[in-house]
């Protein structure tokens, strides 16, 4: 009070309203391909995560259609930064064997035995406390590095789109409490060297009671008659 400098007399905050939770059931799975709009996903205010058509040198397109989220659509992510991409809320409280998958393209500085740049996913049931989702070796294509306390994706030139999948049973809270479940993608970078980063498309939440087969290759094909004629 009493000074003539008005700029430091006020404060402000930004609130994002993504609407009510997206209800997902066994009978009504959720698929967001980002073709109509950004799907109510949003960044933490940084300029790194961008929605649109990827147009970098290596990551040049979406996994399906033409739209996706990427850490800068036509360039590289920033050095020395943590960048977050937030989902809307999901209600999966009535699901059995709930599973999350999405299409993923990666180009992150990989320093081998020690961490430089990496990406991972977190979840929250209250919008305040965030926990890393899964660990290396869980799911399919889920994290390729297992640094101590820091499981993540950290790989260069893996810009071919591929699907990462994890059972949501890795979440420790009871399924009945997952009425406002949120996810966020996190990209952490060190002060030196940046690359094209991470691109995300085709968010899919569905019931997967049989899991994904990850055993030995069958020695012979399986033949079966499928009723219903041709077409």
mmCIF file of C-alpha atoms in Angstrom, residues 3 5-11:
data_model
loop_
_atom_site.group_PDB
_atom_site.id
_atom_site.type_symbol
_atom_site.label_atom_id
_atom_site.label_comp_id
_atom_site.label_asym_id
_atom_site.label_seq_id
_atom_site.Cartn_x
_atom_site.Cartn_y
_atom_site.Cartn_z
ATOM 1 C CA UNK A 3 3.399 3.038 -3.563
ATOM 2 C CA UNK A 5 3.559 0.910 -8.814
ATOM 3 C CA UNK A 6 0.193 -0.751 -9.550
ATOM 4 C CA UNK A 7 1.467 -3.835 -11.407
ATOM 5 C CA UNK A 8 2.304 -5.804 -8.243
ATOM 6 C CA UNK A 9 -1.030 -4.977 -6.575
ATOM 7 C CA UNK A 10 -3.006 -7.716 -8.352
ATOM 8 C CA UNK A 11 -2.771 -11.420 -9.027
#
